Amino acid sequence: MRHDHLITSKQLSRADIETVLDRAAEIAADPSAVADRYSNTLLGLLFFEPSTRTKMSFETAMKRLGGDVVDMGSVESSSVKKGETLADTVRVIEGYADALVLRHPKQGAATMASEFVDVPLLNAGDGAGHHPTQTLLDLYTIRENAGLDDLTIGIMGDLKYGRTVHSLAHALTNFDAHQHFISPESLQLPREVVYDLHQEQEGTQIREHDSLEEILPSLDVLYVTRIQRERFPDENEYQKVAGEYQIDAETLEKADDDLTILHPLPRVDEIAPEIDETEYAAYFEQAHNGVPVRMALLDLLLDGGESDE
Amino acid sequence: MRHDHLITSKQLSRADIETVLDRAAEIAADPSAVADRYSNTLLGLLFFEPSTRTKMSFETAMKRLGGDVVDMGSVESSSVKKGETLADTVRVIEGYADALVLRHPKQGAATMASEFVDVPLLNAGDGAGHHPTQTLLDLYTIRENAGLDDLTIGIMGDLKYGRTVHSLAHALTNFDAHQHFISPESLQLPREVVYDLHQEQEGTQIREHDSLEEILPSLDVLYVTRIQRERFPDENEYQKVAGEYQIDAETLEKADDDLTILHPLPRVDEIAPEIDETEYAAYFEQAHNGVPVRMALLDLLLDGGESDE
Amino acid sequence: MRHDHLITSKQLSRADIETVLDRAAEIAADPSAVADRYSNTLLGLLFFEPSTRTKMSFETAMKRLGGDVVDMGSVESSSVKKGETLADTVRVIEGYADALVLRHPKQGAATMASEFVDVPLLNAGDGAGHHPTQTLLDLYTIRENAGLDDLTIGIMGDLKYGRTVHSLAHALTNFDAHQHFISPESLQLPREVVYDLHQEQEGTQIREHDSLEEILPSLDVLYVTRIQRERFPDENEYQKVAGEYQIDAETLEKADDDLTILHPLPRVDEIAPEIDETEYAAYFEQAHNGVPVRMALLDLLLDGGESDE
């Protein structure tokens, strides 16, 4: 992998993705081998939006590599409130850290910020833009549970606004996956995303559905996302739609025994708690996989940086 | 000590308590012996309520053992705001950490959370429920200053709402202490707590008073707690009550020379600053003792965990 | 250097300042020599006011020395909200840490706090009072770029309220610098500050101006500060004044080729972005210098403490 920054999963070739996933698997198999590898390394955390799992997972990853973090803290407690530009903030903080992680509510923020810094910058979400480390941990979890070859995946829920979904769908075209998109009409994939996906691979591999039932038996993986109440002007409308896209034991009667269920979390009620203890459920494992995947990424970017200088 | 989680001091036998206090004393005597013992260990901090000293003291304890922490941060900046359940939050974060510390405003939260995780979970306060590490550091400070055998202790202030007090009183029954409870009538120990204490040991060892004066000369330890202004609908009523339960040099004229004064802190005006420099005052030492006691607990739980697997 | 606490740059002699700057230069030249020097050391951070760069820079400094921090967090999440005094808070937290860093909105807070603790305390800003580590990093950056001997410096912007400016101006009298103060009349240096500066060195070396133009060609260093909008009751008045004290490429046509421009950051629009890439700009370097300078200070205070005991 030869990149200075990680801004979008679109910049990653199939070979790049496999390099990251292979390294993550090595690290997961023997974390002690890297436990002191970056003992003098500091990762700068710039989260301009709240986040629990992405931030904690990056922090854990850096610390599991023997390093440490310096955290800008919340926007309320920072110089941003005094009118400082993002370009100035990242240029100051790069003086404290060996790499930066940025989450920002504005699309394109990570690209812009990366142009001002010399240390590696990892995009941890830029509004409606990209969130490449989420995609990589999704791919890792799919590979561990179902394999990425000959994959048939259903992606269900809010497909209109979910950057996680668009990014994952795009990455899966590298592996010629059969992708089924299941959502109410009002939350379908944006037409331009569908168009892009068709450009990337044969059209027959992308299908849209408004019900899970017909397609469920053929799925290796079902990726569920949260339907956000605030998208609906009418509470009744939300209740109707949300109820149809909830998974419980009854829903899964027609599923393949080897089905793997994923969810980027947090969930509200898209997946009933009774599923948690079944063999289907891999969403907590998926969250935990954020650590080895981000360890692998940090290792590849920091190491690459070193051999570069 | 053979426990997976530490939820309440009620789960600890006298032998368990002594194991923790002995280990804490060893660590306090030679902290360098354990300074790198847990160098690859991460403690997850989940504080759903503000806290300064408990949180900093756990963080210090883990770092003094060579480890590090990953902190969920405030509820405002977390996924909890998106409607995630506590069960989901702890199951995600256990993937990042080797042990968890939980503070939560709801009684029973720690017990519930502990059922969902495989790593050791330490309760750092669950609303009106328990706060066992506070009790252990109180016991440690009493033992260091006055001994736990043949102890006569006065516990004064808000005895109605203070979980610290209930938990300490219960733990002291293991040591057959003579306990005197001093409070205004409106802030007396709840009847069920008194009942429980009488069940645990001979009734003559539990006495209630509405004034410190008569009992002060016989005390080895005086444990003072804050009377919270917000408990009183009427400011005048508060002033009258609070004034009677404040300690200053004059109050202490009749005290034994060896009296030890404790307070869980923060204080407002229950203890006059003029006491701080006297031999009586042990409340800052008490706060500092949170570090070796929590180091001992972490050591016992993490070590136990290891030999278990 | 023989000090227990660092409260104000006024306590530092020229020899003290040179000791710090020399040590900072050594550390900057070879940070790996000290990377594990304080591996069992904890720095307590008490920030009663928001801060990004001062706090991150202290945290980075301690971690680059191999140590770690324990952070009180925001006032909102602390015991301060329960009415605890600063004296109590610092006495509790000194039990967790080997040194303390304090920022507080009230002038004199650091002096008061230092009287209650035995570990070294560093003032990171006490309201309108002092901010000695900022002054030291300013001096370090001036020395690296222009030298401190025979220095001619212009200090421009809000000279009335800026503690940074008062502290720097005072420290520069140790080096017999020629100091030019450039500001609108309403934001001139307070008369008592001017009086003090004249007491410290020959009067001819302190001059005040209301325009940069005439003095610019003679300057080795131009130190720019932010003019705060909220100082002006009238927006038009602000716009007029602010516009006159902004630096862009045109302004600098008459500057010496070796001019160094500094700014304590954050900036709003006092310096046009087009200056950032020129040889003049040293303000990001200045922010980064906070790390070696604070490493040097911590090293001198912690080491001094050790040999003392």
Short mmCIF file of N, CA and C in Angstrom, two decimals, chain B residues 93-192:
data_model
loop_
_atom_site.label_atom_id
_atom_site.label_comp_id
_atom_site.label_asym_id
_atom_site.label_seq_id
_atom_site.Cartn_x
_atom_site.Cartn_y
_atom_site.Cartn_z
N ILE B 93 -17.87 -1.89 23.96
CA ILE B 93 -16.64 -1.38 24.58
C ILE B 93 -15.80 -2.49 25.20
N GLU B 94 -16.43 -3.62 25.57
CA GLU B 94 -15.59 -4.72 26.10
C GLU B 94 -14.63 -5.24 25.02
N GLY B 95 -14.95 -4.97 23.78
CA GLY B 95 -14.02 -5.38 22.70
C GLY B 95 -12.78 -4.51 22.64
N TYR B 96 -12.79 -3.38 23.34
CA TYR B 96 -11.64 -2.48 23.31
C TYR B 96 -10.76 -2.64 24.55
N ALA B 97 -11.32 -3.18 25.63
CA ALA B 97 -10.65 -3.07 26.92
C ALA B 97 -10.52 -4.43 27.62
N ASP B 98 -9.61 -4.49 28.60
CA ASP B 98 -9.38 -5.72 29.36
C ASP B 98 -10.20 -5.76 30.64
N ALA B 99 -10.74 -4.61 31.02
CA ALA B 99 -11.64 -4.52 32.17
C ALA B 99 -12.44 -3.23 31.99
N LEU B 100 -13.59 -3.14 32.64
CA LEU B 100 -14.45 -1.95 32.49
C LEU B 100 -14.74 -1.36 33.87
N VAL B 101 -14.84 -0.03 33.91
CA VAL B 101 -15.33 0.68 35.09
C VAL B 101 -16.59 1.42 34.67
N LEU B 102 -17.67 1.20 35.42
CA LEU B 102 -18.95 1.80 35.05
C LEU B 102 -19.52 2.66 36.17
N ARG B 103 -19.83 3.91 35.84
CA ARG B 103 -20.69 4.71 36.73
C ARG B 103 -21.96 5.05 35.95
N HIS B 104 -23.10 4.88 36.63
CA HIS B 104 -24.38 5.08 35.93
C HIS B 104 -25.41 5.62 36.93
N PRO B 105 -26.28 6.53 36.50
CA PRO B 105 -27.24 7.10 37.46
C PRO B 105 -28.31 6.12 37.95
N LYS B 106 -28.52 5.01 37.26
CA LYS B 106 -29.60 4.09 37.64
C LYS B 106 -29.10 2.96 38.54
N GLN B 107 -29.78 2.79 39.65
CA GLN B 107 -29.50 1.68 40.56
C GLN B 107 -29.66 0.34 39.82
N GLY B 108 -28.72 -0.55 40.01
CA GLY B 108 -28.80 -1.86 39.35
C GLY B 108 -28.11 -1.90 38.00
N ALA B 109 -27.67 -0.75 37.51
CA ALA B 109 -27.06 -0.70 36.17
C ALA B 109 -25.82 -1.60 36.09
N ALA B 110 -25.02 -1.58 37.15
CA ALA B 110 -23.77 -2.35 37.11
C ALA B 110 -24.04 -3.85 37.08
N THR B 111 -25.01 -4.29 37.87
CA THR B 111 -25.37 -5.71 37.87
C THR B 111 -25.83 -6.14 36.47
N MET B 112 -26.73 -5.35 35.92
CA MET B 112 -27.25 -5.66 34.59
C MET B 112 -26.11 -5.69 33.57
N ALA B 113 -25.29 -4.64 33.56
CA ALA B 113 -24.20 -4.57 32.58
C ALA B 113 -23.25 -5.76 32.72
N SER B 114 -22.99 -6.16 33.95
CA SER B 114 -22.01 -7.24 34.16
C SER B 114 -22.47 -8.56 33.56
N GLU B 115 -23.79 -8.68 33.37
CA GLU B 115 -24.30 -9.93 32.78
C GLU B 115 -24.03 -10.04 31.29
N PHE B 116 -23.65 -8.93 30.68
CA PHE B 116 -23.43 -8.94 29.24
C PHE B 116 -21.96 -8.98 28.83
N VAL B 117 -21.06 -8.92 29.81
CA VAL B 117 -19.64 -8.85 29.43
C VAL B 117 -18.81 -9.96 30.04
N ASP B 118 -17.74 -10.30 29.35
CA ASP B 118 -16.84 -11.36 29.83
C ASP B 118 -15.63 -10.81 30.57
N VAL B 119 -15.32 -9.53 30.37
CA VAL B 119 -14.17 -8.95 31.09
C VAL B 119 -14.65 -8.48 32.46
N PRO B 120 -13.75 -8.33 33.44
CA PRO B 120 -14.16 -7.87 34.78
C PRO B 120 -14.77 -6.47 34.69
N LEU B 121 -15.86 -6.27 35.42
CA LEU B 121 -16.51 -4.96 35.47
C LEU B 121 -16.52 -4.47 36.91
N LEU B 122 -16.08 -3.23 37.10
CA LEU B 122 -16.06 -2.63 38.43
C LEU B 122 -17.11 -1.53 38.51
N ASN B 123 -17.96 -1.62 39.50
CA ASN B 123 -19.00 -0.62 39.71
C ASN B 123 -18.40 0.61 40.39
N ALA B 124 -18.48 1.75 39.72
CA ALA B 124 -17.97 2.99 40.30
C ALA B 124 -19.12 3.89 40.74
N GLY B 125 -20.22 3.25 41.11
CA GLY B 125 -21.38 4.02 41.57
C GLY B 125 -22.56 3.83 40.64
N ASP B 126 -23.66 3.26 41.18
CA ASP B 126 -24.88 3.12 40.37
C ASP B 126 -26.04 3.79 41.11
N GLY B 127 -26.11 5.10 40.97
CA GLY B 127 -27.20 5.88 41.56
C GLY B 127 -27.28 5.67 43.05
N ALA B 128 -28.47 5.36 43.54
CA ALA B 128 -28.64 5.15 44.97
C ALA B 128 -28.13 3.77 45.40
N GLY B 129 -27.53 3.03 44.47
CA GLY B 129 -27.08 1.67 44.75
C GLY B 129 -25.74 1.61 45.49
N HIS B 130 -24.73 1.10 44.83
CA HIS B 130 -23.48 0.80 45.52
C HIS B 130 -22.30 1.56 44.94
N HIS B 131 -21.23 1.61 45.70
CA HIS B 131 -20.00 2.29 45.29
C HIS B 131 -18.87 1.62 46.07
N PRO B 132 -18.62 0.34 45.74
CA PRO B 132 -17.74 -0.47 46.60
C PRO B 132 -16.30 0.02 46.69
N THR B 133 -15.78 0.66 45.65
CA THR B 133 -14.37 1.07 45.75
C THR B 133 -14.22 2.22 46.73
N GLN B 134 -15.25 3.05 46.87
CA GLN B 134 -15.22 4.11 47.90
C GLN B 134 -15.16 3.47 49.28
N THR B 135 -15.97 2.45 49.49
CA THR B 135 -15.98 1.77 50.79
C THR B 135 -14.62 1.15 51.10
N LEU B 136 -14.00 0.55 50.10
CA LEU B 136 -12.69 -0.07 50.34
C LEU B 136 -11.62 0.96 50.68
N LEU B 137 -11.68 2.12 50.02
CA LEU B 137 -10.65 3.11 50.36
C LEU B 137 -10.95 3.75 51.71
N ASP B 138 -12.22 3.83 52.09
CA ASP B 138 -12.55 4.28 53.44
C ASP B 138 -12.00 3.30 54.48
N LEU B 139 -12.24 2.02 54.26
CA LEU B 139 -11.75 1.01 55.20
C LEU B 139 -10.23 1.02 55.28
N TYR B 140 -9.60 1.19 54.15
CA TYR B 140 -8.13 1.23 54.13
C TYR B 140 -7.62 2.39 54.97
N THR B 141 -8.27 3.55 54.81
CA THR B 141 -7.82 4.75 55.54
C THR B 141 -8.08 4.59 57.03
N ILE B 142 -9.21 3.98 57.38
CA ILE B 142 -9.50 3.72 58.79
C ILE B 142 -8.44 2.78 59.37
N ARG B 143 -8.14 1.71 58.62
CA ARG B 143 -7.16 0.75 59.13
C ARG B 143 -5.79 1.39 59.33
N GLU B 144 -5.39 2.23 58.37
CA GLU B 144 -4.07 2.87 58.48
C GLU B 144 -3.99 3.85 59.66
N ASN B 145 -5.14 4.49 59.98
CA ASN B 145 -5.11 5.55 60.99
C ASN B 145 -5.56 5.10 62.38
N ALA B 146 -6.53 4.19 62.42
CA ALA B 146 -7.08 3.82 63.73
C ALA B 146 -7.17 2.32 63.94
N GLY B 147 -6.97 1.57 62.90
CA GLY B 147 -7.14 0.12 62.99
C GLY B 147 -8.60 -0.26 62.85
N LEU B 148 -8.86 -1.48 62.40
CA LEU B 148 -10.25 -1.91 62.23
C LEU B 148 -10.74 -2.77 63.40
N ASP B 149 -9.83 -3.08 64.32
CA ASP B 149 -10.25 -3.86 65.50
C ASP B 149 -10.68 -2.91 66.62
N ASP B 150 -11.73 -3.27 67.34
CA ASP B 150 -12.20 -2.45 68.46
C ASP B 150 -12.46 -1.01 68.06
N LEU B 151 -12.97 -0.84 66.86
CA LEU B 151 -13.18 0.51 66.35
C LEU B 151 -14.49 1.12 66.87
N THR B 152 -14.40 2.39 67.30
CA THR B 152 -15.60 3.17 67.57
C THR B 152 -15.64 4.34 66.59
N ILE B 153 -16.65 4.32 65.73
CA ILE B 153 -16.72 5.31 64.65
C ILE B 153 -18.04 6.09 64.74
N GLY B 154 -17.95 7.41 64.48
CA GLY B 154 -19.14 8.22 64.31
C GLY B 154 -19.31 8.56 62.85
N ILE B 155 -20.52 8.39 62.35
CA ILE B 155 -20.79 8.72 60.94
C ILE B 155 -21.84 9.80 60.95
N MET B 156 -21.52 10.96 60.37
CA MET B 156 -22.34 12.14 60.59
C MET B 156 -22.74 12.86 59.30
N GLY B 157 -23.92 13.43 59.29
CA GLY B 157 -24.34 14.29 58.18
C GLY B 157 -25.60 13.75 57.53
N ASP B 158 -25.58 13.68 56.21
CA ASP B 158 -26.74 13.18 55.46
C ASP B 158 -26.66 11.66 55.41
N LEU B 159 -27.37 11.01 56.31
CA LEU B 159 -27.32 9.54 56.38
C LEU B 159 -28.47 8.91 55.63
N LYS B 160 -29.36 9.77 55.16
CA LYS B 160 -30.55 9.26 54.48
C LYS B 160 -30.25 8.90 53.03
N TYR B 161 -29.58 9.81 52.34
CA TYR B 161 -29.39 9.63 50.90
C TYR B 161 -27.99 9.11 50.53
N GLY B 162 -27.06 9.13 51.52
CA GLY B 162 -25.67 8.85 51.18
C GLY B 162 -25.38 7.37 50.98
N ARG B 163 -25.19 6.94 49.74
CA ARG B 163 -24.88 5.53 49.49
C ARG B 163 -23.53 5.17 50.09
N THR B 164 -22.62 6.15 50.12
CA THR B 164 -21.29 5.94 50.72
C THR B 164 -21.44 5.44 52.14
N VAL B 165 -22.31 6.09 52.88
CA VAL B 165 -22.52 5.78 54.29
C VAL B 165 -23.12 4.38 54.47
N HIS B 166 -24.13 4.07 53.69
CA HIS B 166 -24.79 2.77 53.84
C HIS B 166 -23.81 1.64 53.57
N SER B 167 -23.02 1.85 52.54
CA SER B 167 -22.09 0.82 52.12
C SER B 167 -20.98 0.64 53.16
N LEU B 168 -20.48 1.75 53.69
CA LEU B 168 -19.44 1.69 54.71
C LEU B 168 -19.97 1.02 55.98
N ALA B 169 -21.16 1.43 56.40
CA ALA B 169 -21.75 0.89 57.62
C ALA B 169 -21.90 -0.62 57.49
N HIS B 170 -22.36 -1.05 56.34
CA HIS B 170 -22.52 -2.48 56.14
C HIS B 170 -21.18 -3.20 56.23
N ALA B 171 -20.18 -2.66 55.56
CA ALA B 171 -18.87 -3.31 55.55
C ALA B 171 -18.28 -3.38 56.95
N LEU B 172 -18.54 -2.35 57.77
CA LEU B 172 -17.96 -2.32 59.12
C LEU B 172 -18.53 -3.41 60.04
N THR B 173 -19.71 -3.93 59.68
CA THR B 173 -20.26 -5.00 60.51
C THR B 173 -19.35 -6.24 60.46
N ASN B 174 -18.56 -6.38 59.40
CA ASN B 174 -17.60 -7.48 59.33
C ASN B 174 -16.54 -7.40 60.42
N PHE B 175 -16.34 -6.17 60.92
CA PHE B 175 -15.26 -5.97 61.89
C PHE B 175 -15.79 -5.67 63.29
N ASP B 176 -17.10 -5.89 63.49
CA ASP B 176 -17.73 -5.66 64.78
C ASP B 176 -17.46 -4.27 65.35
N ALA B 177 -17.48 -3.28 64.46
CA ALA B 177 -17.24 -1.91 64.91
C ALA B 177 -18.43 -1.39 65.71
N HIS B 178 -18.15 -0.48 66.64
CA HIS B 178 -19.22 0.27 67.31
C HIS B 178 -19.54 1.48 66.44
N GLN B 179 -20.76 1.52 65.92
CA GLN B 179 -21.10 2.59 64.96
C GLN B 179 -22.13 3.54 65.55
N HIS B 180 -21.79 4.83 65.54
CA HIS B 180 -22.70 5.87 66.01
C HIS B 180 -23.10 6.74 64.82
N PHE B 181 -24.40 6.89 64.63
CA PHE B 181 -24.90 7.65 63.48
C PHE B 181 -25.47 8.97 63.97
N ILE B 182 -24.92 10.09 63.49
CA ILE B 182 -25.28 11.41 64.00
C ILE B 182 -25.86 12.23 62.86
N SER B 183 -27.12 12.64 63.01
CA SER B 183 -27.76 13.40 61.92
C SER B 183 -28.99 14.11 62.46
N PRO B 184 -29.45 15.16 61.74
CA PRO B 184 -30.77 15.69 62.06
C PRO B 184 -31.82 14.62 61.77
N GLU B 185 -32.94 14.74 62.43
CA GLU B 185 -33.96 13.70 62.31
C GLU B 185 -34.37 13.47 60.86
N SER B 186 -34.44 14.57 60.12
CA SER B 186 -34.92 14.44 58.74
C SER B 186 -33.93 13.74 57.83
N LEU B 187 -32.69 13.57 58.29
CA LEU B 187 -31.68 12.92 57.44
C LEU B 187 -31.14 11.65 58.09
N GLN B 188 -31.93 11.06 58.97
CA GLN B 188 -31.54 9.80 59.61
C GLN B 188 -31.36 8.67 58.60
N LEU B 189 -30.62 7.64 59.03
CA LEU B 189 -30.52 6.41 58.24
C LEU B 189 -31.91 5.88 57.92
N PRO B 190 -32.16 5.42 56.72
CA PRO B 190 -33.44 4.78 56.42
C PRO B 190 -33.65 3.58 57.36
N ARG B 191 -34.92 3.38 57.77
CA ARG B 191 -35.20 2.30 58.73
C ARG B 191 -34.73 0.93 58.24
N GLU B 192 -34.82 0.69 56.93
CA GLU B 192 -34.44 -0.64 56.45
C GLU B 192 -32.92 -0.85 56.55
#
